[in-house]
Coordinates of C-alpha atoms and ligand atoms in Angstrom, one line a residue:
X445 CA 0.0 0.0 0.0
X446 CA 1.6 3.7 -1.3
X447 CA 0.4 5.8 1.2
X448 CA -2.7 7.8 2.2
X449 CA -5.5 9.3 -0.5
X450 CA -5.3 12.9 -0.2
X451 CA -8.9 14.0 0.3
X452 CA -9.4 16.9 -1.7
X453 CA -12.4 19.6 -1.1
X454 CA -14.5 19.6 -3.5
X455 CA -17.6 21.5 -4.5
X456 CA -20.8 19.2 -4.8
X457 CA -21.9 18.3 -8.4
X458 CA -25.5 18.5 -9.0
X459 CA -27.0 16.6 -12.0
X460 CA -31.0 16.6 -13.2
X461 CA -32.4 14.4 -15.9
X462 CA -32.2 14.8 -19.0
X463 CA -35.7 14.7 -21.1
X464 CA -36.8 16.3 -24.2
X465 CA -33.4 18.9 -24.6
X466 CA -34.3 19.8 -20.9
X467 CA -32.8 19.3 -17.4
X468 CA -34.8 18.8 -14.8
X469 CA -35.7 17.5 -11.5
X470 CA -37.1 13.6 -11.0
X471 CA -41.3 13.8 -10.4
X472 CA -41.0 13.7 -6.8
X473 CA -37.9 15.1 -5.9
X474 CA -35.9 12.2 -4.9
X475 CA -31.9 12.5 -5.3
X476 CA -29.6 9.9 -5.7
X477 CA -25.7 10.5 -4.0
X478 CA -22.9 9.6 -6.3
X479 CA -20.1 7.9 -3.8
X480 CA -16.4 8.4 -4.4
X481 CA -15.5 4.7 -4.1
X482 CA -11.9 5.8 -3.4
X483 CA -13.0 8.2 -0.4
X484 CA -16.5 6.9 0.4
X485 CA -17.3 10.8 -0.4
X486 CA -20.2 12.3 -1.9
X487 CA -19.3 14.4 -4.6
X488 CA -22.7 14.7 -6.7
X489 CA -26.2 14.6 -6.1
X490 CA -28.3 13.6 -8.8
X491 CA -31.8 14.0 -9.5
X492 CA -34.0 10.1 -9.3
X493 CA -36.5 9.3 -12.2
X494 CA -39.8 8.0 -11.2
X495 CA -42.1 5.9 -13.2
X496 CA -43.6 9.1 -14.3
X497 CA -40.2 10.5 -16.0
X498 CA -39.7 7.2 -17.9
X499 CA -43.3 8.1 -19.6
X500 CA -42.0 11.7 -20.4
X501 CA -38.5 10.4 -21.7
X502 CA -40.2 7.4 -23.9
X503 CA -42.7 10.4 -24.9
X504 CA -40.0 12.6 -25.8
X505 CA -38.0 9.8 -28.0
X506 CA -41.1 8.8 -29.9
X507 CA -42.2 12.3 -31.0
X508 CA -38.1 13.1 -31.7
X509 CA -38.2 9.9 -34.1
X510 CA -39.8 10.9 -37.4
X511 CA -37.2 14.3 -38.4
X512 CA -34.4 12.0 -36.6
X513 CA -35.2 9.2 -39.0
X514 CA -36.0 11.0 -41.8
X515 CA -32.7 13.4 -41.6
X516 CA -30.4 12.8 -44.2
X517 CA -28.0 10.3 -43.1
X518 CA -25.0 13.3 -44.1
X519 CA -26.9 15.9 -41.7
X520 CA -27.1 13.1 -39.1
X521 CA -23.8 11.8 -39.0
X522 CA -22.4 16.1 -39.2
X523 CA -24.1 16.6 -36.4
X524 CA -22.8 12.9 -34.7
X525 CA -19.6 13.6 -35.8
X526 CA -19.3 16.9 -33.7
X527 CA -20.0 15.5 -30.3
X528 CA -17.6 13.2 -30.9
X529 CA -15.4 16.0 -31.4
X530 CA -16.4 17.5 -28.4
X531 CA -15.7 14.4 -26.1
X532 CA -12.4 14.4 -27.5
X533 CA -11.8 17.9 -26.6
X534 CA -13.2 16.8 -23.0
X535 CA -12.0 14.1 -22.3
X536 CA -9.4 14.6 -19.6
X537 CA -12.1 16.2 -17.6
X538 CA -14.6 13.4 -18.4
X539 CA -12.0 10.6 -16.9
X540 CA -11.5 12.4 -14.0
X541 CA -15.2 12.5 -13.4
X542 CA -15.3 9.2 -14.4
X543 CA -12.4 8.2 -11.7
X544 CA -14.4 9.7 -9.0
X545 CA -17.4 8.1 -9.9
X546 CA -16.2 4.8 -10.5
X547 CA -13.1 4.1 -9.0
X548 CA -11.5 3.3 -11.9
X549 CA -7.9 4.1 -12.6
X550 CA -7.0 7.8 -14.4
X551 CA -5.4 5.7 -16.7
X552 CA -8.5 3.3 -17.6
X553 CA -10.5 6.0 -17.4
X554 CA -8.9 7.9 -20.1
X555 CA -8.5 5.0 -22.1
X556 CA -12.3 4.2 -22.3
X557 CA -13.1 8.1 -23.1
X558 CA -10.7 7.6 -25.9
X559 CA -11.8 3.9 -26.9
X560 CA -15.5 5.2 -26.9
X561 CA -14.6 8.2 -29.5
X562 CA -12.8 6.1 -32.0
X563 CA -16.1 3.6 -31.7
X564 CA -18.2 6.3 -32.1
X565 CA -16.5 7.6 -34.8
X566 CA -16.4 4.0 -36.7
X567 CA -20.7 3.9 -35.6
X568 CA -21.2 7.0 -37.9
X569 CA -18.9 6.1 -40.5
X570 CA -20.1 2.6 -40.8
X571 CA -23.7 3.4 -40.6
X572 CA -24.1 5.8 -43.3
X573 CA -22.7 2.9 -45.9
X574 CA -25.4 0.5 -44.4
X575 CA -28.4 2.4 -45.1
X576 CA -28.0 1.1 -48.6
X577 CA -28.1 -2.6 -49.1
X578 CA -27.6 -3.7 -52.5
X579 CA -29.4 -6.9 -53.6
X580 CA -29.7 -9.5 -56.8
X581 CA -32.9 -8.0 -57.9
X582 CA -35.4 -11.4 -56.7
X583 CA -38.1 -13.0 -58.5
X584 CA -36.5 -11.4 -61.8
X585 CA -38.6 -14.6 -63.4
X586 CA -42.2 -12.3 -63.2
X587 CA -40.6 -8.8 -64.0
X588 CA -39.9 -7.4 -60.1
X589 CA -37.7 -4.7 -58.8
X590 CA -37.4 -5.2 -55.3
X591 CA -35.2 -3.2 -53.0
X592 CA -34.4 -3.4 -49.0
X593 CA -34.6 -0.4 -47.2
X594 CA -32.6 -0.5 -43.4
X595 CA -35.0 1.8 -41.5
X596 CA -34.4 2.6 -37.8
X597 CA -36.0 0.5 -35.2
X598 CA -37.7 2.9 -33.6
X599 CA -37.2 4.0 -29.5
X600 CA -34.3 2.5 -27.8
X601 CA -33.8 1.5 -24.7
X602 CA -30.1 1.0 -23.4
X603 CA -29.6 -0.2 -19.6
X604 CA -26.0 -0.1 -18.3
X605 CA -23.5 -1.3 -15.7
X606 CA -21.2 0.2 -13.4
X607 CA -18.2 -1.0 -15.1
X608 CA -17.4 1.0 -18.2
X609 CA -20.1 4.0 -17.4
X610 CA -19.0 6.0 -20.3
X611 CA -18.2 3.5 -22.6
X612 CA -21.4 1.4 -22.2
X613 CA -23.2 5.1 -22.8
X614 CA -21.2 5.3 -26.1
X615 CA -21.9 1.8 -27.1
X616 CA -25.6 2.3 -26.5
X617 CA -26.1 5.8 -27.8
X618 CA -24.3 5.7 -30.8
X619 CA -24.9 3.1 -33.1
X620 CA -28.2 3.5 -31.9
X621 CA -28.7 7.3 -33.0
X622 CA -26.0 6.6 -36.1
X623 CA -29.1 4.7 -37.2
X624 CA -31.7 6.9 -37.0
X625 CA -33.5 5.8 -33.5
X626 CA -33.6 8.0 -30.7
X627 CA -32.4 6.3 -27.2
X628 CA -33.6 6.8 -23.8
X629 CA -30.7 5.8 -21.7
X630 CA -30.3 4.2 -18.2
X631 CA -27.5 3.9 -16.5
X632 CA -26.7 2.0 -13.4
X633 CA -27.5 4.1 -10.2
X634 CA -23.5 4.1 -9.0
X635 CA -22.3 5.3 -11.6
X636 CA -24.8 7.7 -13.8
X637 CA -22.4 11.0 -13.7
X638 CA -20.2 10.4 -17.3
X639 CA -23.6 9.9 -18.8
X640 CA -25.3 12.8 -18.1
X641 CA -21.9 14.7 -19.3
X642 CA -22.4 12.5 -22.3
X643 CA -26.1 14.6 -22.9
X644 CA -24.3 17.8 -22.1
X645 CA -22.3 17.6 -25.0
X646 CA -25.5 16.1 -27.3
X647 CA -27.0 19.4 -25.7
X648 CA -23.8 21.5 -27.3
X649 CA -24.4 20.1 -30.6
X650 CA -28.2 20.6 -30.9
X651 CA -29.0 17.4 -31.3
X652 CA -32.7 17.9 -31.6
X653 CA -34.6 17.5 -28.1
X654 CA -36.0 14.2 -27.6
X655 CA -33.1 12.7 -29.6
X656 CA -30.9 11.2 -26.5
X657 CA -32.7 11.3 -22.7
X658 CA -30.9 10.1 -19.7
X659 CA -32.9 8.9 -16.8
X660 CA -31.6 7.4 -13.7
X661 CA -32.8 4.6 -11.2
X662 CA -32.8 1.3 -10.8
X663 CA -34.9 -1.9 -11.4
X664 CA -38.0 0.4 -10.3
X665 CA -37.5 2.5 -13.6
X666 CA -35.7 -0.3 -15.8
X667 CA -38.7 -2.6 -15.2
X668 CA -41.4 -0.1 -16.4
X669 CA -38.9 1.8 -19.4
X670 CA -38.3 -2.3 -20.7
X671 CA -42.3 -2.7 -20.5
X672 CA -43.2 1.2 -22.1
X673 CA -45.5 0.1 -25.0
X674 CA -43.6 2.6 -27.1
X675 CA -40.1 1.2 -26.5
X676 CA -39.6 -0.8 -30.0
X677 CA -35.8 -2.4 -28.7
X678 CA -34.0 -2.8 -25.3
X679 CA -29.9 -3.4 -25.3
X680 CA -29.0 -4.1 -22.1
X681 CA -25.5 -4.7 -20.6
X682 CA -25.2 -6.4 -17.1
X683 CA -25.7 -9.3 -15.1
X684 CA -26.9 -12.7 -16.7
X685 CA -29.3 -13.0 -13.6
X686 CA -30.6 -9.5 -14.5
X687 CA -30.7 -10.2 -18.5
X688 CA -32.8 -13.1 -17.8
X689 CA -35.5 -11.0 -16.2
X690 CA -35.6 -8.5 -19.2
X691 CA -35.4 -10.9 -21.5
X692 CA -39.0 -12.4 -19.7
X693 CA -40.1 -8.4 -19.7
X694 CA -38.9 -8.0 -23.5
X695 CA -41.0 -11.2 -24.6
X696 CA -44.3 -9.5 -23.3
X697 CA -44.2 -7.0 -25.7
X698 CA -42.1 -8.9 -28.6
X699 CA -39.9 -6.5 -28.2
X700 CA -36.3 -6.6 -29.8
X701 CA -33.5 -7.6 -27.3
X702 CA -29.8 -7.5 -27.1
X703 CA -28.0 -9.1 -23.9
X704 CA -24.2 -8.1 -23.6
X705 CA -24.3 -10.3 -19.8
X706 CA -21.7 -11.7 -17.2
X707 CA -18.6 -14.2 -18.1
X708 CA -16.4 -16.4 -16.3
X709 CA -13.6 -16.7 -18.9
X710 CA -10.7 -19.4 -19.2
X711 CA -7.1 -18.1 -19.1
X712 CA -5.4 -20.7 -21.0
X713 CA -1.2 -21.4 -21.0
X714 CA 0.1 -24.1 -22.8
X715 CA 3.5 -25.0 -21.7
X716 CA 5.4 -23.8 -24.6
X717 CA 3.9 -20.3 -23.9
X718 CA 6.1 -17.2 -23.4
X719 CA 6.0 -17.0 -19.4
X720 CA 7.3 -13.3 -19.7
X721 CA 4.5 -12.5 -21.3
X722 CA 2.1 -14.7 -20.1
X723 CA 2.2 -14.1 -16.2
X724 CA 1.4 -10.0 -16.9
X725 CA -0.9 -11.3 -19.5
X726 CA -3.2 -13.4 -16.9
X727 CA -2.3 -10.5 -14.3
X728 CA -3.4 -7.8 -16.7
X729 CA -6.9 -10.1 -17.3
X730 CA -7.6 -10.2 -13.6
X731 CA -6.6 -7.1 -11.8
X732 CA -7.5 -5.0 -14.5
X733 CA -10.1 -2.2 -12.9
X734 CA -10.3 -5.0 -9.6
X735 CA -11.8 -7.7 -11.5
X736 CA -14.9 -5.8 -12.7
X737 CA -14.3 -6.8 -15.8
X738 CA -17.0 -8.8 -17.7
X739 CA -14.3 -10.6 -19.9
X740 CA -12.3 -10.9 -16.9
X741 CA -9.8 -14.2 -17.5
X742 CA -10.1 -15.6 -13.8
X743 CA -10.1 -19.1 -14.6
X744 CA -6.6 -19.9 -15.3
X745 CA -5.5 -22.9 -16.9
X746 CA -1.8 -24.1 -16.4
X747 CA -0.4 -26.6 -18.1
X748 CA 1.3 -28.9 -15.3
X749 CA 4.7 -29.0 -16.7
X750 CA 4.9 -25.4 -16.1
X751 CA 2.5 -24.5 -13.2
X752 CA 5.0 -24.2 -10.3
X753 CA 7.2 -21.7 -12.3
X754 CA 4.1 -20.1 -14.1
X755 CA 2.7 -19.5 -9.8
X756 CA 5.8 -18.6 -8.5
X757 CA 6.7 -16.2 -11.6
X758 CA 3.1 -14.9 -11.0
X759 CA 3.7 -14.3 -7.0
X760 CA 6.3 -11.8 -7.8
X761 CA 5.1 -9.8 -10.5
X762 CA 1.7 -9.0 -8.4
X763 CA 3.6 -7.5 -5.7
X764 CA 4.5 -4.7 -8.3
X765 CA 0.7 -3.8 -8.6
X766 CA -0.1 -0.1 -6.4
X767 CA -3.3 -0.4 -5.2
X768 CA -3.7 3.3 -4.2
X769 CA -5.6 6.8 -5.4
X770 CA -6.9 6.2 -8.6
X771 CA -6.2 9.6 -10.1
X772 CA -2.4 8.9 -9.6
X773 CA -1.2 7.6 -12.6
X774 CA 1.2 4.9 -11.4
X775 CA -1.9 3.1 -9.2
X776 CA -2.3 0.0 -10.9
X777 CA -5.8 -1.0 -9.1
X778 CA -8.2 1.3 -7.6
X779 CA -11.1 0.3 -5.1
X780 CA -13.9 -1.4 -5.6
X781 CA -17.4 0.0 -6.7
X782 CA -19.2 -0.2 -3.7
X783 CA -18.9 -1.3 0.1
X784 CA -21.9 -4.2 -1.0
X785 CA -20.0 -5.1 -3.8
X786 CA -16.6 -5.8 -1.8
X787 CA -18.7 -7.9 0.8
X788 CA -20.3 -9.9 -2.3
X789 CA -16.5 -10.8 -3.7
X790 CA -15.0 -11.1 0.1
X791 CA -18.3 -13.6 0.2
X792 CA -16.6 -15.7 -2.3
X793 CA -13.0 -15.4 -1.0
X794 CA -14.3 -17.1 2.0
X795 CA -16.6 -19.7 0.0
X796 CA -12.9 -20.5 -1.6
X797 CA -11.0 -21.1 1.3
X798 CA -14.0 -23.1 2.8
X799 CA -14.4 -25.7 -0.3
X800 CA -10.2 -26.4 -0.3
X801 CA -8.5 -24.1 -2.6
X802 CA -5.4 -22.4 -1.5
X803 CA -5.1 -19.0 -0.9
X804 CA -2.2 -18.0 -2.2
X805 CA -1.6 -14.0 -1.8
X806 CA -4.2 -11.5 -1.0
X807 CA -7.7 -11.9 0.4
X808 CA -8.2 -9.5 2.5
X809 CA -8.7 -5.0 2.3
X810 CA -4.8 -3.3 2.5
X811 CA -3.2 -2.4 5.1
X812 CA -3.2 1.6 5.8
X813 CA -6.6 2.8 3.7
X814 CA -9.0 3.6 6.5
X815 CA -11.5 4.7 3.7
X816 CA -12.5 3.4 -0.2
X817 CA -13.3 -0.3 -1.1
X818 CA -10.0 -1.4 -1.3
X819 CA -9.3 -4.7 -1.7
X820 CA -5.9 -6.6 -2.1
X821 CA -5.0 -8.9 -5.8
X822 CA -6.0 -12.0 -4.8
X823 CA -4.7 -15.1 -6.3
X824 CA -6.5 -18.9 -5.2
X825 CA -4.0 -22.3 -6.4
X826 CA -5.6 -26.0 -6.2
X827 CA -8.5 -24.6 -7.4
X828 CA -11.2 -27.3 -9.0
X829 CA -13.3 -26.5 -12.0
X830 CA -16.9 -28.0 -9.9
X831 CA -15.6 -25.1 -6.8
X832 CA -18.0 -21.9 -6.4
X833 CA -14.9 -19.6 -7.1
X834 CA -14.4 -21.5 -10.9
X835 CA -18.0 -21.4 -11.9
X836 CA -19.7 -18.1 -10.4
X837 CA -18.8 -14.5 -11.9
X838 CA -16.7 -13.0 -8.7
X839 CA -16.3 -9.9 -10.4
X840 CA -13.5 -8.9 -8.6
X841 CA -10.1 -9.3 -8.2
X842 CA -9.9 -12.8 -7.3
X843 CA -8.0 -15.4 -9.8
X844 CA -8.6 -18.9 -9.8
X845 CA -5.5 -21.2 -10.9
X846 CA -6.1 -24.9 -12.6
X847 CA -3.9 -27.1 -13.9
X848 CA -4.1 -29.6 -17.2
X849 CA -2.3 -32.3 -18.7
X850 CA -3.2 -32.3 -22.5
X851 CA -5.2 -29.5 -25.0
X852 CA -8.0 -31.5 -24.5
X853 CA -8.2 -31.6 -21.4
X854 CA -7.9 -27.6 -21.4
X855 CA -10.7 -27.4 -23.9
X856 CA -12.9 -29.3 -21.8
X857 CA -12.7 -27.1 -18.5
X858 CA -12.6 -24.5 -20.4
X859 CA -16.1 -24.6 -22.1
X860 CA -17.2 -27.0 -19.0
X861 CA -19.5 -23.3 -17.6
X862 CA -22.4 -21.9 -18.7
X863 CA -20.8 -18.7 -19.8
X864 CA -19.3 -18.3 -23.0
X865 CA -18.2 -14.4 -23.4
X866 CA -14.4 -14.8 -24.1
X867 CA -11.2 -17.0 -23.6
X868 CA -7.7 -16.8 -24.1
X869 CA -4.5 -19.0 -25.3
X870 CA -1.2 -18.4 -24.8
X871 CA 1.4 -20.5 -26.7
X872 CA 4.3 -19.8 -28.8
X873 CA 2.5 -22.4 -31.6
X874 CA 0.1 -20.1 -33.3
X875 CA -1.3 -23.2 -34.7
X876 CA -1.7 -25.5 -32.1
X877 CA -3.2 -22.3 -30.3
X878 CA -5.8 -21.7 -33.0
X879 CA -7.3 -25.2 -32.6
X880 CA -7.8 -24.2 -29.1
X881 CA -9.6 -21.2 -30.2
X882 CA -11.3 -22.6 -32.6
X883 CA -13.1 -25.3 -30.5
X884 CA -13.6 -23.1 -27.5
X885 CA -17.7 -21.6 -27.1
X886 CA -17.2 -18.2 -26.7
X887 CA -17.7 -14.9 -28.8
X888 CA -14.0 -13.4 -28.4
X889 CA -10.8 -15.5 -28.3
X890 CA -7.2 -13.9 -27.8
X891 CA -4.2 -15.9 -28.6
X892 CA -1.4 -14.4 -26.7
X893 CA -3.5 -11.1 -25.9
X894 CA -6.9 -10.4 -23.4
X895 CA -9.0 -7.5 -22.9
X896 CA -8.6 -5.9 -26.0
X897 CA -11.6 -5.1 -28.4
X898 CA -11.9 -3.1 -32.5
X899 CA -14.8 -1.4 -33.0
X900 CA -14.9 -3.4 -36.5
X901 CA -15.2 -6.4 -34.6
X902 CA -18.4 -8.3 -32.8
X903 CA -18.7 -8.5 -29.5
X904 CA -21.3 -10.5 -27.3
X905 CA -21.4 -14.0 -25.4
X906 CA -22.4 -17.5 -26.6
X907 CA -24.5 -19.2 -24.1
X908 CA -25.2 -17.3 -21.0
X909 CA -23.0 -14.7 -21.7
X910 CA -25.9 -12.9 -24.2
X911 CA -27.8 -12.6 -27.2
X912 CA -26.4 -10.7 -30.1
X913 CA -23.6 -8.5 -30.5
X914 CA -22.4 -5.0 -30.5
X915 CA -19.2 -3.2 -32.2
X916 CA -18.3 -4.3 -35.4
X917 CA -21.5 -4.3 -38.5
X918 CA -23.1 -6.4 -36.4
X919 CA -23.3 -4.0 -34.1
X920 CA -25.2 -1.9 -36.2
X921 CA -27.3 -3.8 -37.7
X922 CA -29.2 -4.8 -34.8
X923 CA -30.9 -1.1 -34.8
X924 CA -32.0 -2.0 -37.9
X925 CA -35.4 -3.4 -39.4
X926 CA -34.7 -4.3 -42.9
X927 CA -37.7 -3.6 -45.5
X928 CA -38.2 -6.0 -48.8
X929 CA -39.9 -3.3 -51.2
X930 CA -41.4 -5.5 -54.5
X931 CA -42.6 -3.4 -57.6
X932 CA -44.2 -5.2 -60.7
X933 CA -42.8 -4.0 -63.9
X934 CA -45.4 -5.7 -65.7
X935 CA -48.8 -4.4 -66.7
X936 CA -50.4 -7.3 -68.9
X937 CA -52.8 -9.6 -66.3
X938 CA -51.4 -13.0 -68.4
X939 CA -47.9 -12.0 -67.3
X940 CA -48.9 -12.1 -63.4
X941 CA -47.4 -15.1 -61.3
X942 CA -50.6 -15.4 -59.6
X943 CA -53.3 -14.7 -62.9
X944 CA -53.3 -18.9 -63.1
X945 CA -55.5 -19.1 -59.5
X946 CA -58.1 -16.8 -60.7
X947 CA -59.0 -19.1 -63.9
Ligands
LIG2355 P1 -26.8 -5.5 -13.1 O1 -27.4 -6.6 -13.9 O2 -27.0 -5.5 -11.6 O3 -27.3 -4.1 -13.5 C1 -27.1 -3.6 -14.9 C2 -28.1 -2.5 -15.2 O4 -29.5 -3.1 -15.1 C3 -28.1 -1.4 -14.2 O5 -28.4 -0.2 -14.9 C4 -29.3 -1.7 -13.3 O6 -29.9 -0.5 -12.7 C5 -30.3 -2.3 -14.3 N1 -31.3 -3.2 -13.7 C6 -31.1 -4.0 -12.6 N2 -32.3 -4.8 -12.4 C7 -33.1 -4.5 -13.5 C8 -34.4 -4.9 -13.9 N3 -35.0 -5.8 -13.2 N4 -34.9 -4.4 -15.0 C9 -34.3 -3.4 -15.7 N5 -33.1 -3.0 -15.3 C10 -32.5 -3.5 -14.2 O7 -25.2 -5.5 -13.4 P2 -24.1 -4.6 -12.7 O8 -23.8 -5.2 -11.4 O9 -24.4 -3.2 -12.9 O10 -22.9 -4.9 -13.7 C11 -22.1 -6.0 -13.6 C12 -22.5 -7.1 -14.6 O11 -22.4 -6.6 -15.9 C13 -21.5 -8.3 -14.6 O12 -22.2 -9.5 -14.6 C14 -20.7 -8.1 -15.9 O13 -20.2 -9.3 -16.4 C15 -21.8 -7.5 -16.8 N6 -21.2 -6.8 -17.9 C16 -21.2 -7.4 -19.2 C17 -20.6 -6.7 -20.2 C18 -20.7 -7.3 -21.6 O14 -20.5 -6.6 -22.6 N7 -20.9 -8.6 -21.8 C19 -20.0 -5.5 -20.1 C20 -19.9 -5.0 -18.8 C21 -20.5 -5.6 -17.7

């Protein structure tokens, strides 16, 4: 531990909602406090949605879709285009919001503000090349011209985590509104500052009102926004538990649904891996932002010729992580989210120790932090692929080491879970490592690499891990309802495909 967090004063932030181009209060009044997870601190209060404000926002989105959808995709993607300017411009100010919200690290912090423009950047690009979809004119046989039109889907919802506030906002918001839909966005209740910065600067580039509404609560609003009869899709990002439930909610009204949900992601090293590489690799995918990471690696498969020097290798390079202030840019891990959340992960700690693994380093909060939700790298060996720790999503930083005799054998743990969100395989044989890749369930695989995303890529879960995928045309696409259009070039009756049933 580096030494105390020097507790700044700040002035309090205050926040409203953001509905139809206006901020303002939540129906009855109700605040929610934005925690410094660092300090335990408030430093923003910010007006609470009611049932009553999700009406008004849905309102506000539907009568904002028609000139939305019917702008020309240029106009659209100008005016797009200039608030992603405008985060850029921001966005050292943004990632220290989004530290003290958060908890993340100043360095994550930036990197997601930057991450989210070049995404947003590749949303309104991409998207004004998809509006046209050309086709083999069909049914050519009976002399018709048909065409597919992409149209928007209509209102969208987009529910987010904690984790990545300002990314999730971007990956919500903008292929969304690239596409011509207006969004009505929810964040999680921890973390729901970055978000309404994110409407400030729509607000700066007169995006027309209505366009993009913030709202802010949890399940109480979520529940009731999923259900609004005028919400036409609903792309959530969070817990699989939670993406069950609005998957039920979605089905009542048909609506369309996209589940980015939770992981619990195999960490594979083959024995002829690069250990240099591969022990910060496995660190890196475990301890990056405490574990709160949905493609988190914490199952970590050793092979067994190598899993003494690959633990002992490992032991030594955690030591060099500074758990500390997270605006200090040499603090490698930063608190927690919440004080709940830290009791939920040292819940599991304990379920560890209790079902036989070892505990290896870590486990407990740091020494010398009296405040923030601190809590030590913590690293479990002898760990059994049937324990608690290897099948639940800790979502922390807790990594689970296993070992394995043959590829096999590493395949089998490895998709033996009911998550499927990513993997990765670390070997020196890029071939032997791509047969490992290519028979393990899950929508991302790294060989030799973890974490890292492209905008032009997918991104979503197999199994329990979601439904669909965002980034990449994919991405896109699913705020999209495509449109056969069939015109007859033929004006004789005898030359009709269906005169022979009326004879
Ligand atoms: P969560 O499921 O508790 O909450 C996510 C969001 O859903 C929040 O905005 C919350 O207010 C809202 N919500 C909760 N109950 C709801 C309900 N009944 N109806 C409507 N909305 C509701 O998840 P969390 O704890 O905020 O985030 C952590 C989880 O998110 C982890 O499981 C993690 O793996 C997952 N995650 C997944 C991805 C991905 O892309 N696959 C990315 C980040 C996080």
């Amino acid at each position: 531990m580096d030494g105390e967090i020097v507790e700044q004063e700040v002035e309090m932030l205050e926040y409203k909602l953001f509905i139809d181009g206006k901020w303002v209060d939540g129906s009855k009044g109700k605040k929610i406090p934005a925690i410094n997870p660092a300090t335990e601190e408030v430093f923003a209060e910010i007006a609470k949605a009611e049932v009553e404000d999700v009406d008004k926002a849905v309102k506000a989105a539907k009568a904002a879709l028609p000139k939305w959808a019917e702008m020309k995709p240029e106009k659209r993607a100008e005016i797009l285009l200039k608030a992603c300017s405008l985060i850029r411009k921001k966005a050292e100010s943004l990632a220290k919001l989004e530290v003290m919200d958060s908890g993340a690290t100043i360095r994550k912090a930036l990197g997601d503000i930057n991450f989210g423009v070049y995404n947003f950047n590749y949303f309104i690009k991409k998207a004004s090349e998809l509006f046209i979809k050309e086709i083999e004119p069909i049914e050519a046989l009976f002399m018709n011209f048909s065409y597919v039109r992409r149209e928007p889907v209509g209102v969208c919802a987009g529910i987010i985590p904690w984790n990545f506030p300002f990314l999730m906002a971007i990956w919500k918001a903008g292929p969304a509104l690239s596409m011509g839909n207006t969004v009505v966005l929810k964040p999680a209740p921890q973390t729901c500052v970055t978000a309404l910065e994110l409407a400030k600067i729509f607000e700066e580039c007169e995006l027309l009102p209505g366009v993009f509404n913030v709202i802010t609560g949890d399940a109480e609003i979520g529940e009731p926004l999923i259900l609004h009869p005028d919400v036409n899709k609903v792309a959530f990002t969070g817990s699989t538990e939670t993406g069950k439930r609005v998957m039920e909610l979605c089905a009542k009204g048909l609506k369309r649904v996209t589940l980015e949900l939770g992981g619990k992601n195999p960490f594979i090293v083959l024995e002829d891996a690069n250990l240099d590489i591969a022990v910060d690799g496995a660190l890196f995918a475990n301890f990056y932002h405490a574990g709160q990471v949905c493609t988190s690696g914490s199952r970590v498969l050793v092979h067994e010729s190598i899993f003494e020097e690959f633990k002992e290798r490992l032991l030594k390079r955690v030591k060099g992580i500074k758990i500390g202030d997270p605006l200090d840019l040499s603090t490698g891990m930063g608190p927690l989210i919440s004080k709940e959340h830290r009791e939920k992960v040292e819940f599991y700690i304990k379920k560890g120790v209790e079902e036989g693994a070892e505990l290896l380093t870590g486990g407990k909060r740091p020494d010398g932090f009296n405040k923030g939700f601190f809590l030590e790298p913590t690293i479990f060996s002898n760990v059994t692929n049937n324990m608690t720790i290897a099948r639940d999503e800790i979502f922390g930083p807790v990594m689970c080491l296993m070992k394995f005799k043959t590829d096999d054998e590493a395949i089998e743990i490895a998709n033996d879970t009911r998550y499927g969100l990513a993997a990765s395989v670390w070997s020196e044989n890029l071939s032997r490592a791509a047969i490992i890749a290519r028979a393990i369930k899950a929508g991302t695989v790294w060989i030799n690499e973890h974490h890292i995303l492209s905008e032009r890529a997918p991104f979503g879960g197999f199994k329990e891990s979601g439904i669909g995928r965002e980034l990449g045309e994919s991405g896109l696409l699913i705020y999209a309802e495509e449109k056969h259009i069939s015109t007859s070039l033929v004006n004789q009756r005898w030359r009709r495909m269906w005169y022979d049933i009326l004879f």
